[in-house]
XYZ file of C-alpha atoms in Angstrom:
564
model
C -55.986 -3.498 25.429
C -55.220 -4.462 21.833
C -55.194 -1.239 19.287
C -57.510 -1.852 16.500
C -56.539 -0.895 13.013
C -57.578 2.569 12.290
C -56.932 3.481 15.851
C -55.079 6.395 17.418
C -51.844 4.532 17.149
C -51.823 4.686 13.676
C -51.910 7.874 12.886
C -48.939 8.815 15.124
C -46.511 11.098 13.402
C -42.762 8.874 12.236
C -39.928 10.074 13.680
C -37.085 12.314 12.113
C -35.160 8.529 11.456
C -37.954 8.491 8.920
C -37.131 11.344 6.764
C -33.845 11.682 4.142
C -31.434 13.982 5.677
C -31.889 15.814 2.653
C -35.142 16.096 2.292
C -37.166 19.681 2.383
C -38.266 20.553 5.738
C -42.394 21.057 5.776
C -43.775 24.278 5.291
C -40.656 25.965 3.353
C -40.181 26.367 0.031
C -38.009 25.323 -2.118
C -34.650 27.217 -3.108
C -34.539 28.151 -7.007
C -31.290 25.548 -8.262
C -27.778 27.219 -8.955
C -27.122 28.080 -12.347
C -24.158 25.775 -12.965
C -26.764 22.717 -12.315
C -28.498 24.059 -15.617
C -26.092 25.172 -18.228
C -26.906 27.224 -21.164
C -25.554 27.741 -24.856
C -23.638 31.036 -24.589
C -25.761 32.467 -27.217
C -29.176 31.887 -25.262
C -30.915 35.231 -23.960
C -30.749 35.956 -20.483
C -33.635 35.134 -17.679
C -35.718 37.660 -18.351
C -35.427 39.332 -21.487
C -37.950 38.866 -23.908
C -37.399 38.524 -27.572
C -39.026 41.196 -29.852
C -40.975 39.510 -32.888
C -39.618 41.059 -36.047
C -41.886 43.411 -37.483
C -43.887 42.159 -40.917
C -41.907 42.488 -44.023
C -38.728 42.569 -42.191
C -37.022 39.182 -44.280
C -33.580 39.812 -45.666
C -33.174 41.977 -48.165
C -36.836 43.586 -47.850
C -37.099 44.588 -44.178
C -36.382 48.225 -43.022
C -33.283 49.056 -40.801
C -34.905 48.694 -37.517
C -36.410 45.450 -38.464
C -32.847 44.137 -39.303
C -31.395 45.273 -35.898
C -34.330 43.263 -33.818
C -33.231 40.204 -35.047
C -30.536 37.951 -33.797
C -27.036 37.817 -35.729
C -27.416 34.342 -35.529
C -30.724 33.599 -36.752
C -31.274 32.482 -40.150
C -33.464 35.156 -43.057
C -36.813 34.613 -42.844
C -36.215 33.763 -46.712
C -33.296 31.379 -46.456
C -34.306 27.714 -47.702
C -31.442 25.585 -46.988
C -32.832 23.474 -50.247
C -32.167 27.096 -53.096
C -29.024 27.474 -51.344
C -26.489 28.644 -53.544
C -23.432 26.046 -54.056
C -20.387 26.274 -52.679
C -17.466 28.369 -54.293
C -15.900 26.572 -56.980
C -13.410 27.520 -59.508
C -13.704 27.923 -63.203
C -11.331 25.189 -63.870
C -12.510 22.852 -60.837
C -10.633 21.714 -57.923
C -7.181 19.829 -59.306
C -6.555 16.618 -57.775
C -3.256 16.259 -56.120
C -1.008 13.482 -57.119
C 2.480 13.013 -56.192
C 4.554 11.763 -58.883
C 6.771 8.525 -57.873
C 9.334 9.467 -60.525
C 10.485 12.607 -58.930
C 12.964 12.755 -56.195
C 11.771 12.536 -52.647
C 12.973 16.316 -51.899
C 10.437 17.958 -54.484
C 7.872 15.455 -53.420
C 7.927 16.604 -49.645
C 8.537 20.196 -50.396
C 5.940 20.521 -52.658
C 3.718 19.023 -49.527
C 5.361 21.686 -47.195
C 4.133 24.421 -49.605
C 0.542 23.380 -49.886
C -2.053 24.338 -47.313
C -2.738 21.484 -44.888
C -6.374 21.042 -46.464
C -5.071 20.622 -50.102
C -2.262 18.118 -49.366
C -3.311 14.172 -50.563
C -3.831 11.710 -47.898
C -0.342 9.639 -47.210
C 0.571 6.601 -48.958
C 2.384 4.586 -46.742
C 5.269 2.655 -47.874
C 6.556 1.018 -44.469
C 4.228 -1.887 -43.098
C 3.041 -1.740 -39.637
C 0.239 -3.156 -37.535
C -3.112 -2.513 -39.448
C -5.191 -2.920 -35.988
C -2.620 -0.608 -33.996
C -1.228 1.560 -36.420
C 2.334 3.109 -36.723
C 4.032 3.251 -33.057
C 3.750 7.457 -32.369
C 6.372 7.712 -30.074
C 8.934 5.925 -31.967
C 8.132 7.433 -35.432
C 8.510 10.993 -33.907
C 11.845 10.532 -32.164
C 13.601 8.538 -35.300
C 12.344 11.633 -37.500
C 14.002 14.109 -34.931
C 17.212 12.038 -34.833
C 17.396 11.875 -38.620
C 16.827 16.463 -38.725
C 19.305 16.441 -35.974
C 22.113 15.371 -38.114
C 20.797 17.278 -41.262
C 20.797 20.248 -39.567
C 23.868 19.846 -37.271
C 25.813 19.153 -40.955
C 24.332 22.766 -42.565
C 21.370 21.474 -44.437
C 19.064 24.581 -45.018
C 15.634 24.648 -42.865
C 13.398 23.355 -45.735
C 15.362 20.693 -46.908
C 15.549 19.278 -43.069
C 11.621 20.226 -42.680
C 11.239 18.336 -46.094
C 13.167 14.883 -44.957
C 11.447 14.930 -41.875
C 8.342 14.912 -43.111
C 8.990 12.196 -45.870
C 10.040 9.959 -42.932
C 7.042 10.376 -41.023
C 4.498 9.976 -44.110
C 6.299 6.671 -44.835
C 5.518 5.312 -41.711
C 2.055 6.541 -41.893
C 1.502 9.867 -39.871
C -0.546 12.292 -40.950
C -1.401 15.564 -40.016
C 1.990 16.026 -39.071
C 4.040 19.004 -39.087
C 7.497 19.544 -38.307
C 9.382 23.464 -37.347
C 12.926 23.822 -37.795
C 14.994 26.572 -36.307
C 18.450 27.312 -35.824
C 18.976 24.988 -32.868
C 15.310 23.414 -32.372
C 13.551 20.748 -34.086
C 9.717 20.053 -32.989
C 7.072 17.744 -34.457
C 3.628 17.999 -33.844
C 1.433 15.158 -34.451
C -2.475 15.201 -34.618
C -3.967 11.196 -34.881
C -7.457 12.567 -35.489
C -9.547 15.868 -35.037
C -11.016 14.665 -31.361
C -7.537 13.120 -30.434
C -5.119 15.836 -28.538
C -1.896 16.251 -30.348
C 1.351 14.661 -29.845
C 4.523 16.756 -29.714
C 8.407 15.877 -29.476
C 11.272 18.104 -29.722
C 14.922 17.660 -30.175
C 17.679 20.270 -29.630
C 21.192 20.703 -31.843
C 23.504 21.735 -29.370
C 26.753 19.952 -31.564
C 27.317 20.946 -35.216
C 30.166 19.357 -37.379
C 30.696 19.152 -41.041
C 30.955 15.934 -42.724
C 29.424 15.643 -45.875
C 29.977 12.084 -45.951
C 27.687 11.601 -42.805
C 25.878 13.952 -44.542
C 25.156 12.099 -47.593
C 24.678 8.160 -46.050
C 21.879 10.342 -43.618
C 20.062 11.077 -47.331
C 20.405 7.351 -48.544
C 18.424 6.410 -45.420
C 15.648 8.904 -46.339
C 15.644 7.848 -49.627
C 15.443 3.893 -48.823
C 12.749 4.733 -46.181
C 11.016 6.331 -48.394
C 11.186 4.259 -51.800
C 8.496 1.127 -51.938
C 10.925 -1.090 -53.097
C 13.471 -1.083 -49.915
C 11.258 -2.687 -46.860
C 13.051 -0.552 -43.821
C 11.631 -0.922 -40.239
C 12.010 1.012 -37.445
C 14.192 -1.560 -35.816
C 16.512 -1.583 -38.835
C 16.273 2.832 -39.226
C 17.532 2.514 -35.706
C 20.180 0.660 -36.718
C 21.760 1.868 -39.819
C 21.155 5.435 -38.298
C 23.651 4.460 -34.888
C 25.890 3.131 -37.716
C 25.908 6.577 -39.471
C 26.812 7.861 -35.971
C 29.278 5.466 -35.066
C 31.531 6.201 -38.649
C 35.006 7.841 -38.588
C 35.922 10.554 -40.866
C 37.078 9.734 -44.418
C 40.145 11.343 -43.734
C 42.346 11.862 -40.604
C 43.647 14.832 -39.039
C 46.996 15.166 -40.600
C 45.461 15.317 -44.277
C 42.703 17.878 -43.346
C 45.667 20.129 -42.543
C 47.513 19.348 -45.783
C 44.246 20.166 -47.148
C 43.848 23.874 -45.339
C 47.499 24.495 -46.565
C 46.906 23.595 -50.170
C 43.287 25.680 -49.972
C 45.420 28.431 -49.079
C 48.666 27.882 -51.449
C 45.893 27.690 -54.354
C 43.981 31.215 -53.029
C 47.506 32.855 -53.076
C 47.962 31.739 -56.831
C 44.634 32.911 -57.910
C 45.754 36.396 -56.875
C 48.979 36.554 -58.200
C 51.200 34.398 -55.962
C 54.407 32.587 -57.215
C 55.858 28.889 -56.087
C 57.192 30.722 -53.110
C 53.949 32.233 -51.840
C 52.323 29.400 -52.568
C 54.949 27.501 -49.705
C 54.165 30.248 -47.572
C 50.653 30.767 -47.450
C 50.459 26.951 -47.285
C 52.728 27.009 -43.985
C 50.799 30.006 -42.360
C 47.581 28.434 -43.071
C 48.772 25.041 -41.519
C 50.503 26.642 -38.613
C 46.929 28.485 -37.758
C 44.821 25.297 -38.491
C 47.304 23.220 -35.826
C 46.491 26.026 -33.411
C 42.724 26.166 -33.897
C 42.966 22.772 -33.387
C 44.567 23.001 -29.885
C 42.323 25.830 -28.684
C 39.751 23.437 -29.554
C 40.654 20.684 -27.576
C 41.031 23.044 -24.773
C 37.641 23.436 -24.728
C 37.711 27.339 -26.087
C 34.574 28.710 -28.308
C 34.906 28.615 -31.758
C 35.250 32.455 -31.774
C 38.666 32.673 -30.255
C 39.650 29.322 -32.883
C 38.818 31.918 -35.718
C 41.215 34.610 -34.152
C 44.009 32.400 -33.486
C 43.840 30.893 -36.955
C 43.489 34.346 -38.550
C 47.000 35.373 -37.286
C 49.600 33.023 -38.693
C 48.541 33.887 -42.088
C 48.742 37.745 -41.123
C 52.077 37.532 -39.033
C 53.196 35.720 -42.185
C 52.619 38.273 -44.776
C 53.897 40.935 -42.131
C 57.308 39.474 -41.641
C 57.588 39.179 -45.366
C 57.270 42.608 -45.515
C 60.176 43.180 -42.597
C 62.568 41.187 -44.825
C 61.813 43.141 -48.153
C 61.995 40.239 -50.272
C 60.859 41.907 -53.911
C 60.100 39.320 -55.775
C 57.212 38.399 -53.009
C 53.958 39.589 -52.650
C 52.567 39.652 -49.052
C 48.892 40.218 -49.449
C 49.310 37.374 -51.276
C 50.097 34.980 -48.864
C 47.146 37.075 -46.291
C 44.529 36.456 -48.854
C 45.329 32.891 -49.473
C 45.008 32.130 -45.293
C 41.732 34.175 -45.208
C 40.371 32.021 -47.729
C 40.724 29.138 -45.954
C 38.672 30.707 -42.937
C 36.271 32.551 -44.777
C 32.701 30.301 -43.522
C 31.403 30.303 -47.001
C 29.234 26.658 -46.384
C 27.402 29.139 -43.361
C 26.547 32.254 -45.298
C 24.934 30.165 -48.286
C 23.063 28.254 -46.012
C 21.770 31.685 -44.303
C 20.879 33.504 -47.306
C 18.884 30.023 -48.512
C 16.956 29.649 -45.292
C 16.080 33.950 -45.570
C 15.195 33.306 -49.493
C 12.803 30.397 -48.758
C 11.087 32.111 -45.798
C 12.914 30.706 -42.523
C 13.742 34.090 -41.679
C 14.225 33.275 -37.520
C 17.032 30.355 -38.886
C 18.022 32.672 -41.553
C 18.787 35.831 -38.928
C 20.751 33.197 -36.364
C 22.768 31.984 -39.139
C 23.976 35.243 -40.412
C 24.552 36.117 -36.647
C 27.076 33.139 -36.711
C 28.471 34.259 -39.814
C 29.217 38.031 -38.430
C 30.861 36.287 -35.110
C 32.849 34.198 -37.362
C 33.744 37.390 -39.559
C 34.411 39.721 -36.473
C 36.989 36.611 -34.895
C 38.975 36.815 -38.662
C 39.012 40.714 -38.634
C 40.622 40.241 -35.105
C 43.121 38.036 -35.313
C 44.312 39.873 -39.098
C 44.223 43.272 -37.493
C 46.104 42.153 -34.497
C 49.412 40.829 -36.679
C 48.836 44.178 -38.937
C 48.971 46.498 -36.018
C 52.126 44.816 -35.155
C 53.617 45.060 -38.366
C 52.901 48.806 -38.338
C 54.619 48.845 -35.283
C 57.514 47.357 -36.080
C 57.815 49.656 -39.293
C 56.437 47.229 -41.728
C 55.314 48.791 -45.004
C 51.848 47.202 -46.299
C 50.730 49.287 -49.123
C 47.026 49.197 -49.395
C 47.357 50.480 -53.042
C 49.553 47.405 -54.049
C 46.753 45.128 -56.025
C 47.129 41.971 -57.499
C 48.622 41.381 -60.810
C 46.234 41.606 -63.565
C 47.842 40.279 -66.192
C 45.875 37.203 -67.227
C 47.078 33.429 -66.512
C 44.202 31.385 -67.188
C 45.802 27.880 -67.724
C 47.706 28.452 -64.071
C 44.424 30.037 -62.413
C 42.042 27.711 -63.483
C 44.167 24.660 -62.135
C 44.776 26.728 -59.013
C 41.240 27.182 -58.609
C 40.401 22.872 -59.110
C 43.160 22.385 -56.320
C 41.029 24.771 -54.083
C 37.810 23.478 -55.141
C 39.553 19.644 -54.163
C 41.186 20.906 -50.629
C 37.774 22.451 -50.119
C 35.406 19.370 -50.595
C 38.517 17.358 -48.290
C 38.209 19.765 -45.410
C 34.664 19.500 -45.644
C 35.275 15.685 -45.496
C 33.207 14.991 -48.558
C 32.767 11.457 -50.359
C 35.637 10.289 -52.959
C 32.881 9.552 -55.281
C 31.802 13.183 -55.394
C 35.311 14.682 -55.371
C 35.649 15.253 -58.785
C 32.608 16.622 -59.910
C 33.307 19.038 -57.059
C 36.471 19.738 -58.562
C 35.170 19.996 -62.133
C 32.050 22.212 -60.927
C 34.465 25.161 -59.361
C 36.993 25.412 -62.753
C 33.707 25.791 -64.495
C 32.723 28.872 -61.996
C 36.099 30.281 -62.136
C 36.535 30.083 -65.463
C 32.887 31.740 -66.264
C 33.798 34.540 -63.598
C 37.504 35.414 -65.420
C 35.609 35.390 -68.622
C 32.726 37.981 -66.948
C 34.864 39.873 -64.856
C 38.551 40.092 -66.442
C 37.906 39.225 -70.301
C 34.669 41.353 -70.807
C 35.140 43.733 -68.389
C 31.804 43.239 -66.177
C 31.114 44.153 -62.753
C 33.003 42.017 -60.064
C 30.129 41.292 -58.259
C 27.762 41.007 -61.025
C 30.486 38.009 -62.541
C 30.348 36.376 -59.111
C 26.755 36.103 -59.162
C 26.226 34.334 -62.460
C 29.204 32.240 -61.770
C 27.537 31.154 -58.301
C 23.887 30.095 -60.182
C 26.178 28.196 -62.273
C 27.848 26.333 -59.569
C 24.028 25.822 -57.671
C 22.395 24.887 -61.363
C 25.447 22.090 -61.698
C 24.957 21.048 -58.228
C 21.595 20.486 -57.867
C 21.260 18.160 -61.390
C 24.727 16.523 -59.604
C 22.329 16.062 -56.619
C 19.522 15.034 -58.542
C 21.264 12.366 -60.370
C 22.771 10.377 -56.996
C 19.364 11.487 -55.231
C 21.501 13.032 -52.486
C 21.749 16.238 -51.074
C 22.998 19.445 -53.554
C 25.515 20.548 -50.399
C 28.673 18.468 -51.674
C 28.362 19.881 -55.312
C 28.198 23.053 -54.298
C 30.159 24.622 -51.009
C 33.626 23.297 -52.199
C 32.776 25.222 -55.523
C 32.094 28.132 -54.046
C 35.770 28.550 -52.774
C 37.308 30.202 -55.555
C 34.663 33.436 -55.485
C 35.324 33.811 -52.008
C 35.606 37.703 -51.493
C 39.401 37.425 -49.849
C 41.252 40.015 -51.254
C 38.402 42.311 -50.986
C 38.100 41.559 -47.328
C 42.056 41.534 -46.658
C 42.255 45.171 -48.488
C 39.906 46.317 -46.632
C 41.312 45.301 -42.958
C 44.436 46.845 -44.084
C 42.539 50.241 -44.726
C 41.503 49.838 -41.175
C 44.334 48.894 -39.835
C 45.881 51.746 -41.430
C 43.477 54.908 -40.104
C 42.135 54.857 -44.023
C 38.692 54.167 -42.825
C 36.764 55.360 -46.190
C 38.850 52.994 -47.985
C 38.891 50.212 -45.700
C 35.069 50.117 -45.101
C 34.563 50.563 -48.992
C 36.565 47.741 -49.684
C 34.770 45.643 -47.498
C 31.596 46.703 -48.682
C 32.368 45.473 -51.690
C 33.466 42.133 -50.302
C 29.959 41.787 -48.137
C 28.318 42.531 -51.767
C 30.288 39.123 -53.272
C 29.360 36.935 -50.151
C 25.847 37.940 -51.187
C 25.969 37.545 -54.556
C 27.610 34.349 -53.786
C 24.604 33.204 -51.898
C 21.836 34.374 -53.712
C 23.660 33.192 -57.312
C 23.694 29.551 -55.714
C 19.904 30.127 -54.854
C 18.794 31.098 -57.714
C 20.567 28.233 -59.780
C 19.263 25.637 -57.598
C 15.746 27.432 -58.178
C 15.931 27.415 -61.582
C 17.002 23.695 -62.139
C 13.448 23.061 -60.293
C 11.621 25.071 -62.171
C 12.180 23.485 -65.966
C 11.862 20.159 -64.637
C 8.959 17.825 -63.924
C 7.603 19.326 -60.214
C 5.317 17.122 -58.409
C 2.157 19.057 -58.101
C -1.438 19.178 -58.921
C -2.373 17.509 -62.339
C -3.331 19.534 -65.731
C -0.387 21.561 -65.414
C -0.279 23.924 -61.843
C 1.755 26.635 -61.444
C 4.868 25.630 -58.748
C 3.710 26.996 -55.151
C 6.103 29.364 -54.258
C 7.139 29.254 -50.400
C 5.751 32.296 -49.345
C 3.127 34.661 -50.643
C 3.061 37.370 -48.764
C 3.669 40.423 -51.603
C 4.504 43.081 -49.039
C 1.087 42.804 -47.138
């Protein structure tokens, strides 16, 4: 028999095939959902908690205490109308647009960006072409900027001015929001393409340093052609002349950097009172310990133990002088002219700099190399002095230098310093003589200071070193090049030696109040030293144009801090 519709068939239950395996099971009820499945703002109240009304009259400024602690932080005053808002803070004199002037160097440009906050500094005006629908290539952009600060800083530019080229050659290109950390032996770059974008960061480490002021000097002409409108310089062609800068031998081979350490110290032994025959001497101790440093080096020895085994020709010199009795011969002399020629003045300027301008982590590892370097001289001197002691030698720490004045002699001793200087730190030709000129000019201000008026030591040093940084940075300013070449080779004639051989001798000799006095008093000229060349170089910015806001803005200093 045939089942009609509406029969008993029909209302059959379905089977379980029927139901989603999912489904609620009849007669339960259903579970409350997790609370992940319905997020919440973090400032919602919690299930359960009822929020008070505020009591009448409780609006800002008019409600009691109690009404004020009812309400939410967050919520707005009853009383607030977004529409009688007050505006937003502005000063008296408005907000000063900043432009960068084109006819300023690149330098002053970039480190007047470093020194504003990131919200005041003007968007970037590219001078490079690149793809308009892809933009600048990142990657590429970040790692040529990291080679370029890797040979800046390997060659003793100071932090700012490597933070300062780096960030010209990345705002040429077109990056912004970019912003590069230098310290002592890292470089880093971090690169933000937009606030929703996640950053993009390359590093670079230093591990080699070497001083060529030539390389030096072609690595600034890139920046500045990179960075001029004029010169069209891709990456492909950056790559290029940058392997080129690489790839180039030293100006001058090995044999006449010696000549040149023996006529830096020949010259030093002059200066303090040394005749023709010192001046052979300290020549031949100085080239004796440079062939030796040399040797140790290509053993593969730390630079430490160079520095002590070029400190002791010098010393064993002046000791055996001594042995032979010769009169007419002044051993400390020929000592003070061979620790002049190891004395790392290029290192403690760039130290002090980097402290002065805020890079106080660079600053601190810098002077750290500079005390090594000083401890590895003291070594290798008081090593050949306690061997002359024991061999009956008679240093007298009371025998100073002739003060009788020989300006015509000194200040050409002091040019032939200042030249074998600027050779051993393989300088440019073209810049060799206004090296040279630059450090007769010092020494002849500090014999006028020190010996003619009778000033302070240190005190002449210091105004003799702003000279030397004020002449150097308008030298530097005028080949748009770094202020390095004009200024370390002029340096060499302030050099605290005989301070610092005097004192080694008091050591030496159990006179330890003496000893450490004297070389308190040379520490005091290697400061001077440095801060003099600061300050010069500081002051030749500051009465010049200085790219910066427009109407006349105050110079932004590079740190603010004022003790608090």
């Amino acid at each position: 028999m045939v089942a009609e519709p509406g029969g008993f068939d029909d209302e059959k239950p379905q089977s379980d095939e029927a139901h989603s395996a999912f489904s609620q099971p009849a007669g339960t009820e259903p579970a409350a959902p997790p609370e992940e499945d319905h997020p919440t703002s973090e400032f919602a109240l919690p299930a359960g908690v009822t929020p008070e009304s505020p009591a009448p009259g409780s609006g800002s400024g008019t409600g009691s205490a109690s009404g004020s602690e009812a309400a939410s932080a967050f919520a707005t005053p009853s009383t607030y109308n977004f529409r009688d808002s007050p505006p937003a803070f502005t000063p008296a004199y408005g907000v000063p647009m900043v432009r960068l002037t084109k006819e300023a160097p690149w330098q002053d440009r970039m480190r007047t960006m470093l020194r504003m906050p990131v919200a005041e500094r003007p968007a970037p005006e590219p001078v490079q072409r690149h793809d308009e629908e892809a933009g600048p290539p990142v990657p590429r952009v970040l790692d040529l900027t990291l080679r370029i600060g890797e040979l800046l800083l390997a060659g003793g530019e100071g932090a700012e001015d490597v933070e300062a080229a780096m960030f010209a050659v990345m705002r040429s290109y077109g990056l912004d929001r970019c912003e590069p950390t230098v310290t002592f032996t890292l470089l880093s770059i971090s690169h933000q393409p937009s606030l929703v974008d996640d950053p993009v960061t390359a590093s670079r480490t230093v591990r080699r340093r070497g001083t060529d002021y030539t390389r030096l000097a072609a690595v600034f002409r890139l920046i500045d052609d990179i960075t001029t409108a004029d010169d069209e310089v891709s990456l492909e062609e950056a790559y290029r002349r940058l392997a080129e800068i690489r790839r180039n031998r030293h100006p001058y081979p090995g044999w006449v950097l010696t000549l040149a350490a023996g006529g830096l110290a020949g010259a030093a032994s002059v200066l303090v009172g040394g005749g023709p025959l010192v001046f052979l001497i300290a020549a031949l101790g100085a080239m004796l310990g440079d062939r030796l440093a040399w040797l140790c080096a290509g053993r593969g020895l730390p630079e430490f133990y160079q520095f002590v085994v070029a400190a002791m020709p010098p010393a064993a010199m002046g000791v055996a002088l001594t042995l032979t009795h010769w009169s007419d011969v002044r051993p400390s002399a020929v000592i003070t002219g061979g620790l002049f020629a190891l004395l790392p003045g290029r290192a403690l300027v760039a130290g002090v700099q980097d402290g002065l301008t805020g890079y106080y982590i660079t600053a601190s590892a810098r002077l750290l190399e500079v005390m090594y370097f000083f401890i590895a001289i003291v070594t290798g001197v008081l090593l050949a002095l306690y061997g002359g002691l024991q061999l009956g030698a008679e240093l007298d720490p009371e025998a100073r230098f002739i003060t009788h004045d020989r300006p015509v002699i000194q200040i050409f001793a002091s040019m032939l310093l200042t030249l074998a200087f600027a050779i051993l730190l393989q300088q440019e030709r073209a810049t060799v003589l206004a090296v040279t000129l630059n450090g007769g000019v010092a020494w002849i201000v500090y014999g006028a200071m020190a010996r003619t008026g009778n000033l302070s030591a240190v005190a002449a040093t210091a105004a003799a070193a702003g000279l030397v940084g004020l002449f150097g940075q308008l030298f530097s300013r005028y080949r748009y090049t770094s202020s390095l070449p004009y200024i370390t080779a002029a340096i060499g004639p302030l050099l605290p030696g005989s301070a610092t051989y005097f004192g080694l001798l008091g050591v030496a000799q159990n006179e330890l109040d003496r000893g450490l006095a004297s070389l308190s008093t040379a520490v005091a000229t290697a400061l001077a030293i440095a801060i003099g060349v600061n300050l010069g170089s500081e002051i030749s910015r500051l009465f010049m144009r200085v790219p910066g806001a427009v109407g006349g803005a105050n110079r932004r200093a590079a740190k603010r801090t004022r003790g608090f």
